[in-house]
């Protein structure tokens, strides 16, 4: 069993309170992770002014070079992991073992993290809209004769992370490039990626005093969100509700991402079947950018059957199988609860589980200690049905018929939406739609991201605010640079 | 042995066990004999018509045994079954007052009561006796005689507020208190109004800082684990220094950003669960590696208070409590059969028994579980370690709110 300590900004800390992580298939202990308390987090945060000063002294060019090195170390080096060391394959295997996400998904998501580390200039260029890097050293720059000045909104960035989707780690990775100390609260079952990225950073030369890896409980997580000047948190609508109006917390919750057919493209739905299947089911369907609904003016039944036929071919495979398409639930009771919720809501007239009709077998599959939920398409007669606007931790989508003219006003919040149309009016309306954050025009899967455009929040504008800055010379003093 | 103004049947000086020359075996035997004799005395008191209280005299009518003649020692207490704390809800409180104390001024201390009726316990002198006995176990270097105290804990109809004040007075000091209503905090937490709950906590801490800034030369304090952490957080954030500045007072050299720097040398703590990790954190990070002495306690309004073995890195910050026997007794029993004690080191439910002339509580199943601990030189009877909410009840109650 691997013993993973907390990293308290330069100090390894082995706690008396430990969370034991088990293999989702065998139940064997895989790791024990030291837990810290909210008051320890509070105490550590007292050092953040000094940590930020330390990071500020490192030229941005050097930090970017360290990112390149860290990217290499992340995939190619054997890095410390508590009381042992892991190579990339060992890391992926452990990540899969404790989260239940198949190794093939874990590897794919880890490579996203690697991409961000290795292409940090592209990423921060996208987040800052091309701001000259010297602004990160000096606090200002001039562009086209215009002053561009910024000030930090905090002295530390806290991230309360989930266990269910390793790809999310790409979101906080740029923090150090913005010269901001970083506090990570890993998801209970996923200490692996945050710990490995921090070890790659440290090996690349980032001072450990600016890096915190602080596993804690719900109360400690709340303390992080309360005490950090800026933070991000992942969770469902209920757990994130207290932070809905807290501008210091960037919420990553349910995405309610969607595929929207225009009148002009609905007849050709079969051409977009691959795109729909990928949008809904890629990476186990657990990301906020996975589509959870398909809206179309017509052919709703045919679309639901078409996707269902593809989904019916997907079946659980062992977690280390290279062609795995479905994630297991390490906690089978979670799968059962989701399954029961869907069955309960199907009792409301106006919805049918088309996949189950096509497949002929139940949605819930139990194998040993774990459970699976097979990909599911629900055909809803109206957008008001309780299953029409739902998002679950497995490939799930509703299919809803709705006139094009009403569609954008009825879809509700959509983190990502792919609009299939060449109708200029519909495109213009989609561009103006305030419910949609990331907008794809054309047959682009909802889950495909571009790193130079943040899809949910913007880390730079979260950590920095633009300021007006003027400078004047004192009489008798030399010119200012 | 410390002299006491209380009768020998009420006061049992802990100093009687401090003699290192007496073997543990001898102490265990002596403690057991003392307990059995005390059980006989207390049962006789509560079940004699001239001294007992209405509740127990009435209850005795339903027994198939005669408490006065059949209960010969602690092993016979099982005859009473288990005590149901619901018996303490509602009045009249007078039914609990022993006739032997008729006419004496009576306090009532409450526990619970956020919704519905609280549990009420009548008290005359027990809280003073319990805390005077406990006082004998406190090291004078860390709780200097004559020092003033800060009570950063619950106020209102609770034993703690008066008990800590009495402890301070008993040791020659004065106790400064804060206003803190835990029932309001429980309501806020049940309503998921965490923001208001935090504000209320801040309000309590602010009162404590104001007391400290007042120049009362406070050296000792009582607080709960959560308030201790918040108090430390506030000090480290410089809030006591802010208070000083706002009052136009000079900040002493070395500042006021830690509990030690604020002049506190001893902390008596309890009221909610103590984990070894919290204790370690307090010792290492709040109390300057144990330079400020902290002694955890375990107790409740029904029992009194149990003392802990000295805490520290020497035993992994394990916390082991011992009841103030023979006035109270802790047993660690099988959750399915309270008549069976678990083996030493094994986990069981905590069963409390209170044996004073004011109050008799035979075999009350606490909301806690823990591991049974062997007798120890200073407390030669069973103890309990690792106390935490009983797993079969955990989650059904809001605990540790202040």
Tab-separated table of C-alpha atoms in Angstrom, chain B residues 1-384:
chain	number	residue	atom	x	y	z
B	1	UNK	CA	-4.383	14.273	50.540
B	2	UNK	CA	-6.181	17.552	49.941
B	3	UNK	CA	-8.634	18.507	52.638
B	4	UNK	CA	-12.164	19.158	51.468
B	5	UNK	CA	-15.183	20.779	52.996
B	6	UNK	CA	-17.301	17.966	51.557
B	7	UNK	CA	-18.247	14.760	53.343
B	8	UNK	CA	-16.065	11.687	52.660
B	9	UNK	CA	-18.874	10.007	50.769
B	10	UNK	CA	-18.979	12.943	48.365
B	11	UNK	CA	-15.326	13.770	47.875
B	12	UNK	CA	-12.641	11.308	46.812
B	13	UNK	CA	-9.297	12.964	46.457
B	14	UNK	CA	-7.458	11.795	43.331
B	15	UNK	CA	-4.271	12.307	45.332
B	16	UNK	CA	-4.946	9.013	47.110
B	17	UNK	CA	-3.663	7.279	43.957
B	18	UNK	CA	-0.583	9.412	43.380
B	19	UNK	CA	1.754	7.329	45.550
B	20	UNK	CA	4.233	5.726	43.127
B	21	UNK	CA	5.363	3.259	45.787
B	22	UNK	CA	2.030	1.431	45.792
B	23	UNK	CA	1.782	-1.288	43.153
B	24	UNK	CA	-0.884	-0.976	40.484
B	25	UNK	CA	-2.424	-4.304	41.512
B	26	UNK	CA	-2.898	-3.050	45.033
B	27	UNK	CA	-4.428	0.184	43.775
B	28	UNK	CA	-6.829	-1.703	41.502
B	29	UNK	CA	-7.970	-3.875	44.404
B	30	UNK	CA	-8.367	-0.887	46.690
B	31	UNK	CA	-10.258	1.099	44.054
B	32	UNK	CA	-12.628	-1.778	43.474
B	33	UNK	CA	-13.357	-2.138	47.182
B	34	UNK	CA	-13.962	1.583	47.395
B	35	UNK	CA	-16.326	1.425	44.403
B	36	UNK	CA	-18.358	-1.464	45.791
B	37	UNK	CA	-18.714	0.222	49.173
B	38	UNK	CA	-19.719	3.453	47.466
B	39	UNK	CA	-22.309	1.682	45.315
B	40	UNK	CA	-23.901	0.242	48.476
B	41	UNK	CA	-23.931	3.675	50.147
B	42	UNK	CA	-25.393	5.477	47.158
B	43	UNK	CA	-28.062	2.881	46.378
B	44	UNK	CA	-29.076	2.843	50.035
B	45	UNK	CA	-29.327	6.668	50.006
B	46	UNK	CA	-31.464	6.863	46.867
B	47	UNK	CA	-33.774	3.987	47.803
B	48	UNK	CA	-34.372	4.840	51.449
B	49	UNK	CA	-37.670	6.674	52.008
B	50	UNK	CA	-36.098	9.254	54.282
B	51	UNK	CA	-33.275	10.259	51.846
B	52	UNK	CA	-34.200	9.069	48.333
B	53	UNK	CA	-35.906	11.063	45.598
B	54	UNK	CA	-39.472	10.590	44.401
B	55	UNK	CA	-38.394	9.240	41.015
B	56	UNK	CA	-36.311	6.332	42.316
B	57	UNK	CA	-38.622	5.520	45.198
B	58	UNK	CA	-41.481	5.256	42.727
B	59	UNK	CA	-39.370	3.276	40.267
B	60	UNK	CA	-38.393	0.813	42.977
B	61	UNK	CA	-42.000	-0.309	43.240
B	62	UNK	CA	-41.654	-1.929	39.802
B	63	UNK	CA	-38.482	-3.857	40.689
B	64	UNK	CA	-38.438	-7.547	41.489
B	65	UNK	CA	-35.424	-6.982	43.726
B	66	UNK	CA	-34.712	-4.859	46.766
B	67	UNK	CA	-32.054	-2.319	45.817
B	68	UNK	CA	-30.991	-1.700	49.410
B	69	UNK	CA	-30.348	-5.348	50.239
B	70	UNK	CA	-29.634	-6.945	46.877
B	71	UNK	CA	-27.151	-4.481	45.387
B	72	UNK	CA	-23.848	-5.325	47.035
B	73	UNK	CA	-21.462	-3.787	44.579
B	74	UNK	CA	-20.896	-2.516	41.047
B	75	UNK	CA	-21.501	-5.938	39.529
B	76	UNK	CA	-25.092	-5.813	40.753
B	77	UNK	CA	-25.937	-2.524	39.023
B	78	UNK	CA	-27.179	-4.505	36.016
B	79	UNK	CA	-30.278	-5.236	38.090
B	80	UNK	CA	-31.417	-1.680	37.289
B	81	UNK	CA	-31.333	-2.345	33.541
B	82	UNK	CA	-30.263	0.734	31.607
B	83	UNK	CA	-31.057	4.336	32.338
B	84	UNK	CA	-33.258	6.052	29.761
B	85	UNK	CA	-32.358	9.683	29.299
B	86	UNK	CA	-35.908	10.461	28.224
B	87	UNK	CA	-36.787	10.137	31.926
B	88	UNK	CA	-34.987	13.449	32.367
B	89	UNK	CA	-37.157	15.343	29.910
B	90	UNK	CA	-39.848	17.468	31.499
B	91	UNK	CA	-40.843	17.986	35.083
B	92	UNK	CA	-41.350	18.331	37.750
B	93	UNK	CA	-37.632	18.625	38.450
B	94	UNK	CA	-38.434	18.230	42.134
B	95	UNK	CA	-38.992	14.491	41.643
B	96	UNK	CA	-35.231	14.124	41.233
B	97	UNK	CA	-34.300	16.024	44.424
B	98	UNK	CA	-33.364	13.567	47.197
B	99	UNK	CA	-35.344	14.065	50.365
B	100	UNK	CA	-32.058	14.047	52.215
B	101	UNK	CA	-31.311	17.412	50.606
B	102	UNK	CA	-34.752	18.957	51.062
B	103	UNK	CA	-34.561	22.716	51.466
B	104	UNK	CA	-31.119	23.099	49.880
B	105	UNK	CA	-30.799	25.484	46.930
B	106	UNK	CA	-31.019	23.542	43.690
B	107	UNK	CA	-29.585	24.279	40.244
B	108	UNK	CA	-30.920	22.769	37.065
B	109	UNK	CA	-28.508	22.044	34.221
B	110	UNK	CA	-29.800	21.209	30.771
B	111	UNK	CA	-28.462	19.334	27.802
B	112	UNK	CA	-29.969	19.209	24.318
B	113	UNK	CA	-33.128	21.184	23.789
B	114	UNK	CA	-32.651	22.680	20.343
B	115	UNK	CA	-36.070	21.276	19.547
B	116	UNK	CA	-38.383	19.780	22.104
B	117	UNK	CA	-37.694	19.313	25.759
B	118	UNK	CA	-34.111	19.330	26.984
B	119	UNK	CA	-32.818	16.796	29.459
B	120	UNK	CA	-32.649	18.352	32.907
B	121	UNK	CA	-30.430	17.400	35.810
B	122	UNK	CA	-30.780	18.817	39.292
B	123	UNK	CA	-27.571	19.747	41.043
B	124	UNK	CA	-26.694	21.085	44.446
B	125	UNK	CA	-22.946	20.702	44.919
B	126	UNK	CA	-21.932	17.968	42.492
B	127	UNK	CA	-20.453	20.289	39.889
B	128	UNK	CA	-18.289	21.926	42.526
B	129	UNK	CA	-17.154	18.574	43.893
B	130	UNK	CA	-16.396	17.169	40.442
B	131	UNK	CA	-14.340	20.180	39.455
B	132	UNK	CA	-12.519	20.411	42.760
B	133	UNK	CA	-11.539	16.761	42.395
B	134	UNK	CA	-10.420	17.436	38.849
B	135	UNK	CA	-8.505	20.491	40.026
B	136	UNK	CA	-6.244	18.212	42.042
B	137	UNK	CA	-5.107	16.574	38.792
B	138	UNK	CA	-4.088	19.854	37.113
B	139	UNK	CA	-0.377	20.722	37.168
B	140	UNK	CA	0.134	23.993	39.020
B	141	UNK	CA	2.860	25.100	36.616
B	142	UNK	CA	0.364	25.119	33.742
B	143	UNK	CA	-2.662	26.224	35.732
B	144	UNK	CA	-1.057	28.591	38.249
B	145	UNK	CA	-2.995	29.123	41.453
B	146	UNK	CA	-4.492	32.598	41.528
B	147	UNK	CA	-4.614	32.896	37.740
B	148	UNK	CA	-7.599	34.307	35.966
B	149	UNK	CA	-9.484	32.190	33.465
B	150	UNK	CA	-11.292	32.675	30.175
B	151	UNK	CA	-14.343	30.476	29.619
B	152	UNK	CA	-14.728	30.222	25.821
B	153	UNK	CA	-17.568	27.738	25.760
B	154	UNK	CA	-21.321	27.412	26.033
B	155	UNK	CA	-23.228	29.677	28.348
B	156	UNK	CA	-26.875	29.508	29.383
B	157	UNK	CA	-28.425	26.673	31.365
B	158	UNK	CA	-25.320	24.507	31.205
B	159	UNK	CA	-23.134	23.010	33.815
B	160	UNK	CA	-19.914	24.035	32.105
B	161	UNK	CA	-20.331	27.754	32.522
B	162	UNK	CA	-20.776	27.578	36.332
B	163	UNK	CA	-18.342	24.685	36.726
B	164	UNK	CA	-15.452	26.452	35.032
B	165	UNK	CA	-16.168	29.572	36.999
B	166	UNK	CA	-16.096	27.515	40.186
B	167	UNK	CA	-12.842	25.855	39.099
B	168	UNK	CA	-11.246	29.262	38.572
B	169	UNK	CA	-12.496	30.489	41.938
B	170	UNK	CA	-11.435	27.283	43.666
B	171	UNK	CA	-7.916	27.861	42.343
B	172	UNK	CA	-7.974	31.458	43.532
B	173	UNK	CA	-8.784	33.197	40.244
B	174	UNK	CA	-11.617	34.933	38.468
B	175	UNK	CA	-13.373	33.565	35.376
B	176	UNK	CA	-14.316	35.751	32.406
B	177	UNK	CA	-17.059	34.329	30.186
B	178	UNK	CA	-18.546	34.786	26.723
B	179	UNK	CA	-22.156	34.529	25.584
B	180	UNK	CA	-22.579	31.416	23.440
B	181	UNK	CA	-25.842	29.616	22.720
B	182	UNK	CA	-25.127	26.229	21.081
B	183	UNK	CA	-28.829	25.632	20.452
B	184	UNK	CA	-28.837	28.524	18.016
B	185	UNK	CA	-25.780	27.087	16.255
B	186	UNK	CA	-27.487	23.686	15.940
B	187	UNK	CA	-30.502	25.389	14.375
B	188	UNK	CA	-28.298	27.190	11.873
B	189	UNK	CA	-26.475	24.003	10.937
B	190	UNK	CA	-29.692	22.033	10.566
B	191	UNK	CA	-30.933	24.789	8.240
B	192	UNK	CA	-27.607	24.528	6.337
B	193	UNK	CA	-27.025	28.186	7.123
B	194	UNK	CA	-23.284	27.763	7.397
B	195	UNK	CA	-22.538	31.409	6.777
B	196	UNK	CA	-24.540	32.491	9.817
B	197	UNK	CA	-23.057	29.669	11.889
B	198	UNK	CA	-19.574	30.911	11.014
B	199	UNK	CA	-20.572	34.466	11.854
B	200	UNK	CA	-21.833	33.317	15.231
B	201	UNK	CA	-18.561	31.515	15.851
B	202	UNK	CA	-16.721	34.697	14.914
B	203	UNK	CA	-18.901	36.559	17.407
B	204	UNK	CA	-17.848	34.154	20.164
B	205	UNK	CA	-14.168	34.473	19.239
B	206	UNK	CA	-14.428	38.234	19.117
B	207	UNK	CA	-15.783	38.264	22.667
B	208	UNK	CA	-12.838	36.154	23.791
B	209	UNK	CA	-10.347	38.504	22.125
B	210	UNK	CA	-12.020	41.463	23.780
B	211	UNK	CA	-11.634	39.822	27.185
B	212	UNK	CA	-7.962	39.130	26.491
B	213	UNK	CA	-7.380	42.664	25.303
B	214	UNK	CA	-8.950	43.972	28.493
B	215	UNK	CA	-5.795	43.463	30.521
B	216	UNK	CA	-7.106	40.909	33.017
B	217	UNK	CA	-3.926	38.836	33.132
B	218	UNK	CA	-5.625	35.694	31.934
B	219	UNK	CA	-3.417	32.619	31.963
B	220	UNK	CA	-5.836	29.692	31.789
B	221	UNK	CA	-8.816	28.911	29.659
B	222	UNK	CA	-11.497	26.411	28.914
B	223	UNK	CA	-12.533	25.872	25.351
B	224	UNK	CA	-13.831	23.257	22.958
B	225	UNK	CA	-11.672	21.723	20.196
B	226	UNK	CA	-13.398	23.658	17.415
B	227	UNK	CA	-13.294	26.956	19.257
B	228	UNK	CA	-9.660	26.358	20.147
B	229	UNK	CA	-8.859	26.038	16.433
B	230	UNK	CA	-10.860	29.176	15.610
B	231	UNK	CA	-9.264	31.052	18.487
B	232	UNK	CA	-5.812	30.087	17.219
B	233	UNK	CA	-6.783	31.097	13.676
B	234	UNK	CA	-7.927	34.512	14.891
B	235	UNK	CA	-4.744	35.091	16.865
B	236	UNK	CA	-2.555	34.107	13.919
B	237	UNK	CA	-4.541	36.476	11.722
B	238	UNK	CA	-3.519	39.267	14.083
B	239	UNK	CA	-6.970	39.952	15.463
B	240	UNK	CA	-5.837	40.320	19.072
B	241	UNK	CA	-3.212	42.774	17.926
B	242	UNK	CA	-5.966	44.659	16.073
B	243	UNK	CA	-7.939	44.771	19.324
B	244	UNK	CA	-4.935	46.173	21.153
B	245	UNK	CA	-4.436	48.833	18.503
B	246	UNK	CA	-8.120	49.754	18.537
B	247	UNK	CA	-7.882	50.254	22.297
B	248	UNK	CA	-4.726	52.322	21.953
B	249	UNK	CA	-2.720	49.679	23.786
B	250	UNK	CA	0.877	48.865	23.011
B	251	UNK	CA	1.510	45.435	21.528
B	252	UNK	CA	4.082	43.638	23.667
B	253	UNK	CA	7.426	42.612	22.176
B	254	UNK	CA	7.042	39.310	20.340
B	255	UNK	CA	3.487	40.146	19.319
B	256	UNK	CA	0.233	38.407	20.160
B	257	UNK	CA	-0.116	36.034	17.263
B	258	UNK	CA	-0.244	32.737	19.093
B	259	UNK	CA	-1.955	31.273	22.120
B	260	UNK	CA	1.351	31.248	23.950
B	261	UNK	CA	2.112	34.834	22.970
B	262	UNK	CA	-1.320	35.850	24.232
B	263	UNK	CA	-0.223	34.730	27.696
B	264	UNK	CA	-2.171	31.476	28.004
B	265	UNK	CA	-0.220	28.713	29.742
B	266	UNK	CA	-2.887	26.057	30.386
B	267	UNK	CA	-5.974	24.938	28.498
B	268	UNK	CA	-8.655	22.707	29.833
B	269	UNK	CA	-10.643	21.484	26.868
B	270	UNK	CA	-13.668	19.348	26.224
B	271	UNK	CA	-17.301	19.461	25.268
B	272	UNK	CA	-16.957	17.735	21.906
B	273	UNK	CA	-15.025	14.913	20.314
B	274	UNK	CA	-11.221	14.932	20.509
B	275	UNK	CA	-9.429	12.977	17.830
B	276	UNK	CA	-5.743	12.059	18.131
B	277	UNK	CA	-5.081	14.049	14.959
B	278	UNK	CA	-6.735	17.150	16.361
B	279	UNK	CA	-4.799	16.719	19.587
B	280	UNK	CA	-1.560	16.387	17.674
B	281	UNK	CA	-2.361	19.445	15.585
B	282	UNK	CA	-3.168	21.442	18.705
B	283	UNK	CA	-0.010	20.265	20.462
B	284	UNK	CA	2.325	20.868	17.519
B	285	UNK	CA	0.797	23.807	15.723
B	286	UNK	CA	-1.355	25.779	18.159
B	287	UNK	CA	0.339	25.215	21.497
B	288	UNK	CA	4.002	25.572	20.558
B	289	UNK	CA	4.900	21.883	20.719
B	290	UNK	CA	3.127	21.431	24.015
B	291	UNK	CA	4.625	24.484	25.721
B	292	UNK	CA	1.070	25.525	26.411
B	293	UNK	CA	-0.389	22.622	28.368
B	294	UNK	CA	-3.700	21.157	27.254
B	295	UNK	CA	-5.720	18.535	29.054
B	296	UNK	CA	-8.707	17.022	27.250
B	297	UNK	CA	-11.739	15.964	29.257
B	298	UNK	CA	-14.745	13.851	28.532
B	299	UNK	CA	-18.003	14.272	30.280
B	300	UNK	CA	-21.525	15.397	30.243
B	301	UNK	CA	-24.152	16.928	32.416
B	302	UNK	CA	-25.267	13.524	33.630
B	303	UNK	CA	-21.917	12.092	34.664
B	304	UNK	CA	-19.461	14.749	35.638
B	305	UNK	CA	-16.120	14.784	33.945
B	306	UNK	CA	-13.471	12.227	33.152
B	307	UNK	CA	-9.799	13.162	33.058
B	308	UNK	CA	-7.331	12.065	30.435
B	309	UNK	CA	-3.876	10.609	30.726
B	310	UNK	CA	-1.270	13.210	29.775
B	311	UNK	CA	-1.323	13.610	26.004
B	312	UNK	CA	1.610	13.914	23.689
B	313	UNK	CA	3.786	12.328	21.056
B	314	UNK	CA	4.955	9.617	23.500
B	315	UNK	CA	1.830	7.555	22.768
B	316	UNK	CA	0.750	8.838	19.388
B	317	UNK	CA	-1.553	11.489	20.864
B	318	UNK	CA	-3.915	8.812	22.014
B	319	UNK	CA	-6.548	10.125	24.386
B	320	UNK	CA	-7.606	7.886	27.221
B	321	UNK	CA	-10.233	8.989	29.685
B	322	UNK	CA	-10.859	7.784	33.215
B	323	UNK	CA	-14.071	8.541	35.095
B	324	UNK	CA	-13.882	10.133	38.563
B	325	UNK	CA	-14.473	6.771	40.241
B	326	UNK	CA	-16.242	5.984	42.501
B	327	UNK	CA	-18.524	8.975	41.844
B	328	UNK	CA	-18.859	7.837	38.250
B	329	UNK	CA	-17.906	4.790	36.298
B	330	UNK	CA	-17.204	4.164	32.626
B	331	UNK	CA	-17.697	0.724	31.123
B	332	UNK	CA	-17.044	-0.252	27.518
B	333	UNK	CA	-19.583	-2.882	26.593
B	334	UNK	CA	-20.794	-4.997	23.701
B	335	UNK	CA	-23.304	-2.880	21.740
B	336	UNK	CA	-25.687	-5.856	21.533
B	337	UNK	CA	-25.383	-6.858	25.175
B	338	UNK	CA	-24.607	-4.162	27.702
B	339	UNK	CA	-23.928	-6.739	30.422
B	340	UNK	CA	-20.773	-7.894	28.633
B	341	UNK	CA	-17.617	-5.793	28.784
B	342	UNK	CA	-15.463	-5.965	25.676
B	343	UNK	CA	-11.878	-7.215	26.169
B	344	UNK	CA	-9.168	-4.576	26.759
B	345	UNK	CA	-8.270	-2.827	23.540
B	346	UNK	CA	-11.529	-3.827	21.851
B	347	UNK	CA	-14.254	-1.449	20.699
B	348	UNK	CA	-17.569	-1.132	22.470
B	349	UNK	CA	-20.282	1.307	23.441
B	350	UNK	CA	-19.630	3.625	26.360
B	351	UNK	CA	-21.864	2.947	29.356
B	352	UNK	CA	-21.857	5.623	32.048
B	353	UNK	CA	-22.910	5.284	35.657
B	354	UNK	CA	-23.239	8.229	38.035
B	355	UNK	CA	-23.068	7.490	41.735
B	356	UNK	CA	-23.477	10.565	43.881
B	357	UNK	CA	-25.860	11.331	46.658
B	358	UNK	CA	-27.394	14.046	44.516
B	359	UNK	CA	-27.932	11.964	41.443
B	360	UNK	CA	-28.066	8.285	40.587
B	361	UNK	CA	-27.775	7.258	36.930
B	362	UNK	CA	-27.217	3.522	36.583
B	363	UNK	CA	-25.807	2.306	33.270
B	364	UNK	CA	-26.637	5.002	30.763
B	365	UNK	CA	-25.684	4.071	27.152
B	366	UNK	CA	-23.823	7.138	25.839
B	367	UNK	CA	-23.936	8.226	22.205
B	368	UNK	CA	-20.265	7.276	22.000
B	369	UNK	CA	-18.079	4.295	21.334
B	370	UNK	CA	-14.404	3.688	22.080
B	371	UNK	CA	-11.792	1.155	23.095
B	372	UNK	CA	-11.633	-0.296	26.607
B	373	UNK	CA	-8.447	0.708	28.401
B	374	UNK	CA	-6.736	-0.997	31.312
B	375	UNK	CA	-6.326	0.612	34.760
B	376	UNK	CA	-3.433	3.004	35.158
B	377	UNK	CA	-1.404	4.158	38.181
B	378	UNK	CA	-3.239	7.431	38.689
B	379	UNK	CA	-6.618	6.000	37.751
B	380	UNK	CA	-6.607	2.328	38.801
B	381	UNK	CA	-9.821	1.352	37.033
B	382	UNK	CA	-11.091	0.876	33.472
B	383	UNK	CA	-10.849	3.769	31.049
B	384	UNK	CA	-11.862	4.405	27.464
